[in-house]
JSON list of C-alpha atoms in Angstrom, two decimals:
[
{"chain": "L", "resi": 1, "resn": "UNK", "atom": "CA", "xyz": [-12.87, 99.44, 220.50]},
{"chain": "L", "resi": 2, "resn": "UNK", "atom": "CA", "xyz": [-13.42, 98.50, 216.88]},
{"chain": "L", "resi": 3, "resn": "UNK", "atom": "CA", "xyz": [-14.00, 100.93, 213.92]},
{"chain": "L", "resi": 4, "resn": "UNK", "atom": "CA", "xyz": [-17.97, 99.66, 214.25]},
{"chain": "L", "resi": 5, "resn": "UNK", "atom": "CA", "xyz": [-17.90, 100.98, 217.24]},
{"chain": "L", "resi": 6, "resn": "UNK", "atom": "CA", "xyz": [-16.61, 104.40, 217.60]},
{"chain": "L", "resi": 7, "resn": "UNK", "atom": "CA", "xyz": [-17.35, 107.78, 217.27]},
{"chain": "L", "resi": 8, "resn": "UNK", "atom": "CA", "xyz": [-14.20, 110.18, 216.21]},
{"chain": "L", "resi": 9, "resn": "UNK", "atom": "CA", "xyz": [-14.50, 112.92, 218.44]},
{"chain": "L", "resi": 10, "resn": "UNK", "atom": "CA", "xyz": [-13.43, 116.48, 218.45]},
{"chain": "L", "resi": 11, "resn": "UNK", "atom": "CA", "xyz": [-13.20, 117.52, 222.36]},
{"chain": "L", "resi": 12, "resn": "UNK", "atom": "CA", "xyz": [-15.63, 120.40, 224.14]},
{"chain": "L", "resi": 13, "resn": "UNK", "atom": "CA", "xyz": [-12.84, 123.17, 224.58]},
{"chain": "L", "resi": 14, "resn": "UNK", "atom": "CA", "xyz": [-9.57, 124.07, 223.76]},
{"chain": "L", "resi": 15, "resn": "UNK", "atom": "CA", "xyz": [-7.07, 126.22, 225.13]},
{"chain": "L", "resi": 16, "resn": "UNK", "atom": "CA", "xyz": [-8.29, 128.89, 222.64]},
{"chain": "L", "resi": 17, "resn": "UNK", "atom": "CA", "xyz": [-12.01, 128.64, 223.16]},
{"chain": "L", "resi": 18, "resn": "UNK", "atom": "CA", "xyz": [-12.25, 127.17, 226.98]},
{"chain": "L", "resi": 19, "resn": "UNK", "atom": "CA", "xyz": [-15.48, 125.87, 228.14]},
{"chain": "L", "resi": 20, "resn": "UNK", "atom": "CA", "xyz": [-17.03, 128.15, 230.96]},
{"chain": "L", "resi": 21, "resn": "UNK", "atom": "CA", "xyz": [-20.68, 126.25, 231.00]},
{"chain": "L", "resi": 22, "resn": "UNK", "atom": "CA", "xyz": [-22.45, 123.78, 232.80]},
{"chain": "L", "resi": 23, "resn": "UNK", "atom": "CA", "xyz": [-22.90, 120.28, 231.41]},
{"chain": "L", "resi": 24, "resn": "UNK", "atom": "CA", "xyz": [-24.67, 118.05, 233.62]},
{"chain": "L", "resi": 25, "resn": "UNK", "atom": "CA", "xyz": [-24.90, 114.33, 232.00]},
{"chain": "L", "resi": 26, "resn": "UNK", "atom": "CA", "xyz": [-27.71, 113.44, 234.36]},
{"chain": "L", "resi": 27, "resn": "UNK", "atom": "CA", "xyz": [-26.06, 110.17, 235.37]},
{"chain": "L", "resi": 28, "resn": "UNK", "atom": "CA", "xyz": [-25.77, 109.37, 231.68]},
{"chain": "L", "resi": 29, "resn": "UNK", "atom": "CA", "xyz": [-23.04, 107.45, 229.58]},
{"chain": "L", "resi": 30, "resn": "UNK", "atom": "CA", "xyz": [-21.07, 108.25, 226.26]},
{"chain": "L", "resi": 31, "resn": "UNK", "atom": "CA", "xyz": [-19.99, 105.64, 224.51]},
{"chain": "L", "resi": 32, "resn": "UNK", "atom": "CA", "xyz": [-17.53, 105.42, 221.53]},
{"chain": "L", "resi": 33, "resn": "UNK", "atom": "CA", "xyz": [-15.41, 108.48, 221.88]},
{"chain": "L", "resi": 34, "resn": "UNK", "atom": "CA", "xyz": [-12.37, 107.94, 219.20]},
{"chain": "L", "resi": 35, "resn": "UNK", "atom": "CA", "xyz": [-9.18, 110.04, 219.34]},
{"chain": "L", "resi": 36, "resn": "UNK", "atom": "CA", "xyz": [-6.22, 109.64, 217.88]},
{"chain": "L", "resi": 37, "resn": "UNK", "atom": "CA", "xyz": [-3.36, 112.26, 217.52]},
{"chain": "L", "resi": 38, "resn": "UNK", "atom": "CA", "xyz": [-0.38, 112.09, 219.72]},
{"chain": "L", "resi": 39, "resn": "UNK", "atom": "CA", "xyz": [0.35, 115.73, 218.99]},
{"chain": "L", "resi": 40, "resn": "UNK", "atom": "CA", "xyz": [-2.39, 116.93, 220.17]},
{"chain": "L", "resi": 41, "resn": "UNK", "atom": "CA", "xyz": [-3.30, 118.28, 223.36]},
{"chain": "L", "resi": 42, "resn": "UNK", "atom": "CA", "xyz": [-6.08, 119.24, 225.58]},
{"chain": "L", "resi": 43, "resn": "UNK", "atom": "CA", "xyz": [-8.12, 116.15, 224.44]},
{"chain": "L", "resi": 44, "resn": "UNK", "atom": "CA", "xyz": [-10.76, 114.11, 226.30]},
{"chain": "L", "resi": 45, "resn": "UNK", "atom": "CA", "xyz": [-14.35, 114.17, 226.25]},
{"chain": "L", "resi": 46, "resn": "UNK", "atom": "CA", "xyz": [-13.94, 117.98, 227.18]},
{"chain": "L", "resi": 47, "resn": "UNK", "atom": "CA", "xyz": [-10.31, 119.04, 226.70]},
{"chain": "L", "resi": 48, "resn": "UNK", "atom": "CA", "xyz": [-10.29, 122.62, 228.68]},
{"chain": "L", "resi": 49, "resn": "UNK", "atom": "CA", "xyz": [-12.90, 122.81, 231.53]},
{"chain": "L", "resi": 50, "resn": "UNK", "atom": "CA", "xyz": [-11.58, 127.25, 232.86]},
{"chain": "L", "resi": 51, "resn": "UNK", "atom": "CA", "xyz": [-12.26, 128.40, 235.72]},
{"chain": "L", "resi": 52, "resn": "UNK", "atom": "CA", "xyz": [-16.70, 128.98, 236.60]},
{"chain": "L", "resi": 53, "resn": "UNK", "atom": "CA", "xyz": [-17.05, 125.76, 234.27]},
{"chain": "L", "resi": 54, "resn": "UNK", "atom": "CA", "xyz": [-18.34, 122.66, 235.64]},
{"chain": "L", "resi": 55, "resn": "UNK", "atom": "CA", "xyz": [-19.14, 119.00, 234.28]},
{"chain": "L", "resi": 56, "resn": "UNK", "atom": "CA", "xyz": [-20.80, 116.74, 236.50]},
{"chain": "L", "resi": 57, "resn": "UNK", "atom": "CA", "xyz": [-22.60, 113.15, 236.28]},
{"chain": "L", "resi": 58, "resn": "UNK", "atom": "CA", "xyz": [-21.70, 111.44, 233.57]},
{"chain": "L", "resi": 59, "resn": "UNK", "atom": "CA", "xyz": [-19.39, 108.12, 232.13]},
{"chain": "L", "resi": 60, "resn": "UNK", "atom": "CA", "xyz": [-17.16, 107.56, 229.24]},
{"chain": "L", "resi": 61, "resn": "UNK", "atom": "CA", "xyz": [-17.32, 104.19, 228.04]},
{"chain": "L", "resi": 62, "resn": "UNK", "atom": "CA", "xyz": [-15.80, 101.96, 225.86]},
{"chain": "L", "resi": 63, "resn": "UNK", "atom": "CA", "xyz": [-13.34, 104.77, 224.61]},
{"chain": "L", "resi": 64, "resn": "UNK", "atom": "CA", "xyz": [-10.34, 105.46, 222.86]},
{"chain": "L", "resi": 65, "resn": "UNK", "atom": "CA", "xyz": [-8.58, 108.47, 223.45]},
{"chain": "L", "resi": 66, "resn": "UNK", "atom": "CA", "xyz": [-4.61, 109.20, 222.68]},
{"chain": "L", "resi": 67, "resn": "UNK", "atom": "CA", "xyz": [-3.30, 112.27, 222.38]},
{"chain": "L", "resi": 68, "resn": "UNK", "atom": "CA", "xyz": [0.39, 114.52, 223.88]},
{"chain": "L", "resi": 69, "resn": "UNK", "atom": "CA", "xyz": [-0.20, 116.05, 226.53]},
{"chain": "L", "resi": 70, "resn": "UNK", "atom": "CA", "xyz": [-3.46, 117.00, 229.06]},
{"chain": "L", "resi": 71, "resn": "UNK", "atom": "CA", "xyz": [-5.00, 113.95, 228.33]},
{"chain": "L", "resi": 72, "resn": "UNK", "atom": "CA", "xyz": [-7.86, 112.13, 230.06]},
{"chain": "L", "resi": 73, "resn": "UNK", "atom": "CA", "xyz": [-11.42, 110.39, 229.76]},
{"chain": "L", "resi": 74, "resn": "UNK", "atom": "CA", "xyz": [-13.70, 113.02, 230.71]},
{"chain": "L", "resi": 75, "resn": "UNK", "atom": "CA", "xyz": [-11.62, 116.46, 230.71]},
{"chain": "L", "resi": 76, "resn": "UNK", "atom": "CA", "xyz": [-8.06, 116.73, 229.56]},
{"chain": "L", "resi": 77, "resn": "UNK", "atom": "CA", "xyz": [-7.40, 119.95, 231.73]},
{"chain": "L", "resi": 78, "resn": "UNK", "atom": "CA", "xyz": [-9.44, 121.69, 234.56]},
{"chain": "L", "resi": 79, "resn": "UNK", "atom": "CA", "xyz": [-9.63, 125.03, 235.84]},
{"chain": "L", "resi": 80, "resn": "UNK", "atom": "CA", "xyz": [-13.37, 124.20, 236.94]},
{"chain": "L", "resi": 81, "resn": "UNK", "atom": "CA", "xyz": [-15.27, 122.05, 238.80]},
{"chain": "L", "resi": 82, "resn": "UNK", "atom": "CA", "xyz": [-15.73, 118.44, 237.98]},
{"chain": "L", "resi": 83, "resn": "UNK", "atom": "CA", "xyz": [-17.75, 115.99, 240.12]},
{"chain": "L", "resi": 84, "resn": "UNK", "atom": "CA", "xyz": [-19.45, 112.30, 239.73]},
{"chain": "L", "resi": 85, "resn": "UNK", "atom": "CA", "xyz": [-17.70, 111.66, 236.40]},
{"chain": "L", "resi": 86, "resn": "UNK", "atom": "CA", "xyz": [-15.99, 108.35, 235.67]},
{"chain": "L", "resi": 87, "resn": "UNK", "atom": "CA", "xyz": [-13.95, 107.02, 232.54]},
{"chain": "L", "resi": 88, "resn": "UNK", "atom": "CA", "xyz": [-14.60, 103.42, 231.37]},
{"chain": "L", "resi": 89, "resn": "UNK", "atom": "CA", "xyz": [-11.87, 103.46, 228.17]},
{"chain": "L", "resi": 90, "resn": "UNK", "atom": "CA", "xyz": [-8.43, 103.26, 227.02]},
{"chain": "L", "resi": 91, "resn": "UNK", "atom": "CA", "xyz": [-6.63, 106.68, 227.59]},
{"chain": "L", "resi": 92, "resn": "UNK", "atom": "CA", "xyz": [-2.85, 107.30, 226.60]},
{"chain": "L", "resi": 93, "resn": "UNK", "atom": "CA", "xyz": [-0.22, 110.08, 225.90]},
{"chain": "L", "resi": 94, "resn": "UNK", "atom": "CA", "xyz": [3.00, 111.60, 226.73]},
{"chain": "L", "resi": 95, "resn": "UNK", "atom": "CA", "xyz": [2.69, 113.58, 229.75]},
{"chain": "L", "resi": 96, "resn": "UNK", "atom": "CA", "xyz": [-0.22, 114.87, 232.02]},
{"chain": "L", "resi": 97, "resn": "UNK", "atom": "CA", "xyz": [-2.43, 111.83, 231.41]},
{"chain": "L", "resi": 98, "resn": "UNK", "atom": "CA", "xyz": [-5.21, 110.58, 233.75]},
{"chain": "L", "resi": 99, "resn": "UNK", "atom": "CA", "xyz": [-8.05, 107.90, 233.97]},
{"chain": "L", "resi": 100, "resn": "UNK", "atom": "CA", "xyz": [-10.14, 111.11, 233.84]},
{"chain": "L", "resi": 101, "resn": "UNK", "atom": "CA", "xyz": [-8.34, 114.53, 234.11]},
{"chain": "L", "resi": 102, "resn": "UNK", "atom": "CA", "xyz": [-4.93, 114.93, 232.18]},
{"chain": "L", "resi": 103, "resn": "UNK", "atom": "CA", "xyz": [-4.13, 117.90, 234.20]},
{"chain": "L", "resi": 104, "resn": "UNK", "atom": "CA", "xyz": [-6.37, 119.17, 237.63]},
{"chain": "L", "resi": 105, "resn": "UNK", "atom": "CA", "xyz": [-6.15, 122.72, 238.52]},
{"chain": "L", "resi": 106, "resn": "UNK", "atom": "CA", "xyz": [-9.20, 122.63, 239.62]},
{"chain": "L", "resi": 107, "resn": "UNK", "atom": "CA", "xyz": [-11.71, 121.00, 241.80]},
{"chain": "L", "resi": 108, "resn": "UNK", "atom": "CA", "xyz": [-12.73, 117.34, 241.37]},
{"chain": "L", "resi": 109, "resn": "UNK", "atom": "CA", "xyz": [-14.84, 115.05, 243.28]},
{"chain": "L", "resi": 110, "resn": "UNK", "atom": "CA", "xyz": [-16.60, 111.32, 243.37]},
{"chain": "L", "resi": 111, "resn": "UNK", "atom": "CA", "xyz": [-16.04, 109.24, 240.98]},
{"chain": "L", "resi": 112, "resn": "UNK", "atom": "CA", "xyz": [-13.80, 106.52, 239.27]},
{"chain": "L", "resi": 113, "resn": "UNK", "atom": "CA", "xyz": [-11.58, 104.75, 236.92]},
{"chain": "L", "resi": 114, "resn": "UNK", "atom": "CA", "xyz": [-11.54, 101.63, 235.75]},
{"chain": "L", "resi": 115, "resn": "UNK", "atom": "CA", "xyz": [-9.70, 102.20, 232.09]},
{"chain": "L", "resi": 116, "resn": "UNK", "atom": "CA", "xyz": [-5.92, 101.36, 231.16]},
{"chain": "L", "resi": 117, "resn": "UNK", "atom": "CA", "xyz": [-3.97, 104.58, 231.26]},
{"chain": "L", "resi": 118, "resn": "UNK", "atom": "CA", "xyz": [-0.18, 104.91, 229.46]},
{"chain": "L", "resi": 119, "resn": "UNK", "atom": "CA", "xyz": [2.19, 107.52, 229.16]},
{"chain": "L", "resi": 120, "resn": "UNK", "atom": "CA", "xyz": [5.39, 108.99, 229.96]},
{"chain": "L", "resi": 121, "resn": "UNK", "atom": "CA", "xyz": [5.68, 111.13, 232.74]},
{"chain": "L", "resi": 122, "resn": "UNK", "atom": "CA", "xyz": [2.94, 112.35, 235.04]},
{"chain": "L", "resi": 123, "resn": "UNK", "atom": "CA", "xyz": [0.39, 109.75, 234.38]},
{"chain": "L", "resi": 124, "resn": "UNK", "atom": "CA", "xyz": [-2.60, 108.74, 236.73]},
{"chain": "L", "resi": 125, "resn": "UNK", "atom": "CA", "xyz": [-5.57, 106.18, 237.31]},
{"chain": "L", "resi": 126, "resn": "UNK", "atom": "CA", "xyz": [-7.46, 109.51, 238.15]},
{"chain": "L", "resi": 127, "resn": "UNK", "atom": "CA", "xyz": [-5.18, 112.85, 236.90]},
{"chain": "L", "resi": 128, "resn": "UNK", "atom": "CA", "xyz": [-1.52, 112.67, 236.14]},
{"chain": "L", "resi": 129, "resn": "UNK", "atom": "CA", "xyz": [-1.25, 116.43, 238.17]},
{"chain": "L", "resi": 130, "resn": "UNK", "atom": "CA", "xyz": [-3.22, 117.48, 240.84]},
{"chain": "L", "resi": 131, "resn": "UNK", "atom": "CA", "xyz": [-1.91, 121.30, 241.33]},
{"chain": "L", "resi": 132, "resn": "UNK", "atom": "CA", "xyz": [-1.18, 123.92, 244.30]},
{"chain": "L", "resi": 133, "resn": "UNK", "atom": "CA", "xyz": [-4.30, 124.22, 246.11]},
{"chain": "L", "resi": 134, "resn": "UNK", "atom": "CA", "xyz": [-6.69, 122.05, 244.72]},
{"chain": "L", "resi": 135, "resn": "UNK", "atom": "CA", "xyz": [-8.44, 118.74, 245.92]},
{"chain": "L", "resi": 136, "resn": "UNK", "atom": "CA", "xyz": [-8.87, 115.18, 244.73]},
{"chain": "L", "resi": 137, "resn": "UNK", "atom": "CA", "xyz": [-11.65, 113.29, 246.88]},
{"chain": "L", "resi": 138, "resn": "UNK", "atom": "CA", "xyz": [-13.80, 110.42, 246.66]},
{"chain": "L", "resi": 139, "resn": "UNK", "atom": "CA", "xyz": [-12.04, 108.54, 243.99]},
{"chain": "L", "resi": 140, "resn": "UNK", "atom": "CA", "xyz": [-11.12, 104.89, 243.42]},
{"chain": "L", "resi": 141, "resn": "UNK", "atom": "CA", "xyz": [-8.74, 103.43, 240.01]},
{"chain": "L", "resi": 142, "resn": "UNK", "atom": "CA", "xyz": [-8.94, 100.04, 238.98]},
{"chain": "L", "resi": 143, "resn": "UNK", "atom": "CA", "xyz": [-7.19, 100.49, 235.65]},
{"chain": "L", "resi": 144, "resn": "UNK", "atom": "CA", "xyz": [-3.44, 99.39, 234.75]},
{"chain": "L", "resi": 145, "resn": "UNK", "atom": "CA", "xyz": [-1.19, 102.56, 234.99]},
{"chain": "L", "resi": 146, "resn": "UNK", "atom": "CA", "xyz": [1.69, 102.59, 232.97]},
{"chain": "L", "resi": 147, "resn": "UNK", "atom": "CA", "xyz": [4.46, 105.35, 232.73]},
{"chain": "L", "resi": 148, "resn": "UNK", "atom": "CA", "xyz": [7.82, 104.87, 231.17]},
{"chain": "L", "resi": 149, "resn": "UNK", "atom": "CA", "xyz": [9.55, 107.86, 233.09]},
{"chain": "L", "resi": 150, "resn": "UNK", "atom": "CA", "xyz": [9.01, 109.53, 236.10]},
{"chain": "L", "resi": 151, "resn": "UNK", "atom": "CA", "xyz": [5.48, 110.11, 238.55]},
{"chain": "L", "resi": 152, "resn": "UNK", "atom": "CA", "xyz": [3.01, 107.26, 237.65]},
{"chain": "L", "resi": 153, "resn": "UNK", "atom": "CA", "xyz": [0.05, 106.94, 240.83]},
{"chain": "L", "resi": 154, "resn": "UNK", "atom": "CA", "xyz": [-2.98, 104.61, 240.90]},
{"chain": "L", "resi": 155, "resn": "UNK", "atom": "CA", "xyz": [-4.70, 107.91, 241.93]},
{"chain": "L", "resi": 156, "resn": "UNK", "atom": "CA", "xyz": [-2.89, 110.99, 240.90]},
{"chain": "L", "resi": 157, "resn": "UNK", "atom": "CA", "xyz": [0.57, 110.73, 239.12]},
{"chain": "L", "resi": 158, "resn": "UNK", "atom": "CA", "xyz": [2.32, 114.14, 240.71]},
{"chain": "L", "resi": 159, "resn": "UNK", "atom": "CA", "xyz": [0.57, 115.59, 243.49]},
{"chain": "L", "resi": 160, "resn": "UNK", "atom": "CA", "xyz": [1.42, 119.29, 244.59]},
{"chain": "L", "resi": 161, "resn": "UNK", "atom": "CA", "xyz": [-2.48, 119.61, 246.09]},
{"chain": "L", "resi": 162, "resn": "UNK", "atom": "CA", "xyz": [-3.86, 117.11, 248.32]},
{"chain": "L", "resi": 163, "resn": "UNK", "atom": "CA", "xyz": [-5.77, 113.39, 247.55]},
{"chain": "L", "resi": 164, "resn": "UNK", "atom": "CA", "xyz": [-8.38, 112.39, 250.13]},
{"chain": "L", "resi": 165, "resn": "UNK", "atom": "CA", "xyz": [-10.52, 109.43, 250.25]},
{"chain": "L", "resi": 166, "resn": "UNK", "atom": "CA", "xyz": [-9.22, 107.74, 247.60]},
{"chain": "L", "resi": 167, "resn": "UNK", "atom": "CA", "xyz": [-8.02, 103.91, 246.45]},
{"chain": "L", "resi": 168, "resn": "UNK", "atom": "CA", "xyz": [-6.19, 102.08, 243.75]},
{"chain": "L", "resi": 169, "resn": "UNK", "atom": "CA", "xyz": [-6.17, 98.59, 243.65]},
{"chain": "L", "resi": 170, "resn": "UNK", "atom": "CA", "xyz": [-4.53, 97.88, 240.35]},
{"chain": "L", "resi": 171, "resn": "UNK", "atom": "CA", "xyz": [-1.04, 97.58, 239.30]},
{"chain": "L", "resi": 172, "resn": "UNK", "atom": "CA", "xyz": [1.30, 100.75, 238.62]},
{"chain": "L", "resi": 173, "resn": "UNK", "atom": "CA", "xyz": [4.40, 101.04, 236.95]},
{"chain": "L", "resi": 174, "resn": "UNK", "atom": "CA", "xyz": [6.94, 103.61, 235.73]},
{"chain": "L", "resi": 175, "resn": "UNK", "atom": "CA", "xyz": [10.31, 104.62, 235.62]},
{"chain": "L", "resi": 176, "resn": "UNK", "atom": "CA", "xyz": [10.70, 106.24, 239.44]},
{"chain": "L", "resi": 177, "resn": "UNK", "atom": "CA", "xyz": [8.51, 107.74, 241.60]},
{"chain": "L", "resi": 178, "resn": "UNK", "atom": "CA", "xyz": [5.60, 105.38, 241.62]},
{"chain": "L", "resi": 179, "resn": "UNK", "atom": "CA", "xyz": [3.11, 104.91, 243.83]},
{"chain": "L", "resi": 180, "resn": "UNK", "atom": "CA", "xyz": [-0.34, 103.06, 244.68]},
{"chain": "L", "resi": 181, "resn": "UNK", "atom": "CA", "xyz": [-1.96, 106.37, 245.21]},
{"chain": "L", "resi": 182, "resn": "UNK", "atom": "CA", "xyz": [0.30, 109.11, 244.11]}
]
């Protein structure tokens, strides 16, 4: 993404003011997100979905988002619900990074990746965690995943939930524990 191009961004949440809502993109896209602070965390195009919030249907494309930790495309971390969302754009940090969701804690369901994700540990085509409980289903990564330490997946990077349905057919790497899917 060029400067032309972009939009900087300031994510929809934050640990300190969590979205709760309902955003329903209507199988729309958003193009042009820019962020750019690896010290930051909780950053995507939301960057704290809590618990009762929900963002369905809609694509980021053509993207650049890097921050620390809880990093990803659409939400950065989830509590909620998110469903038919896919990420389209370059996504990178240091731990809890994913295609897009940084960090699932939540539920999250049909859709994709196709974006290079980076970091170093806990880094995912989809979410770098998936936790206790929780599901990842319907998903497919076609995006270059690249970790420098430990947990790197096509799908989900460490998985203490469970992954269903889902495929990665592009290349992972990392320091150890890596996987095609988690």
């Amino acid at each position: 993404a060029t400067s032309t191009n972009v939009r900087e961004w300031t994510p929809i949440g934050n640990s300190a003011n969590r979205y709760t809502g309902t955003f329903d993109g209507n199988d729309k896209m958003v193009r042009g997100l820019f962020f750019n602070d690896e010290n930051a965390s909780y950053i995507g195009f939301f960057g704290y979905v809590d618990a009762g919030g929900v963002v369905k249907n809609v694509g980021v494309l053509n993207s650049y988002i890097k921050g620390a930790t809880n990093v990803g495309g659409v939400v950065g971390y989830n509590k909620g619900t998110v469903s038919g969302c896919y990420n389209r754009g370059d996504v990178s940090g240091t731990e809890y990074v994913g295609g897009v969701i940084g960090d699932n804690g939540g539920s999250v369901s049909d859709g994709y990746n196709t974006g290079d994700v980076s970091g170093t540990k806990y880094v995912g085509g989809v979410a770098g965690f998936n936790g206790e409980s929780v599901v990842i289903e319907n998903f497919y990564n076609t995006g270059a995943v690249t970790g420098i330490g430990d947990a790197v997946g096509g799908i989900v990077g460490n998985n203490r939930g469970t992954v269903q349905n889902c495929r990665n057919t592009a290349v992972i790497s990392g320091g150890g524990y890596v996987g095609g899917v988690v």
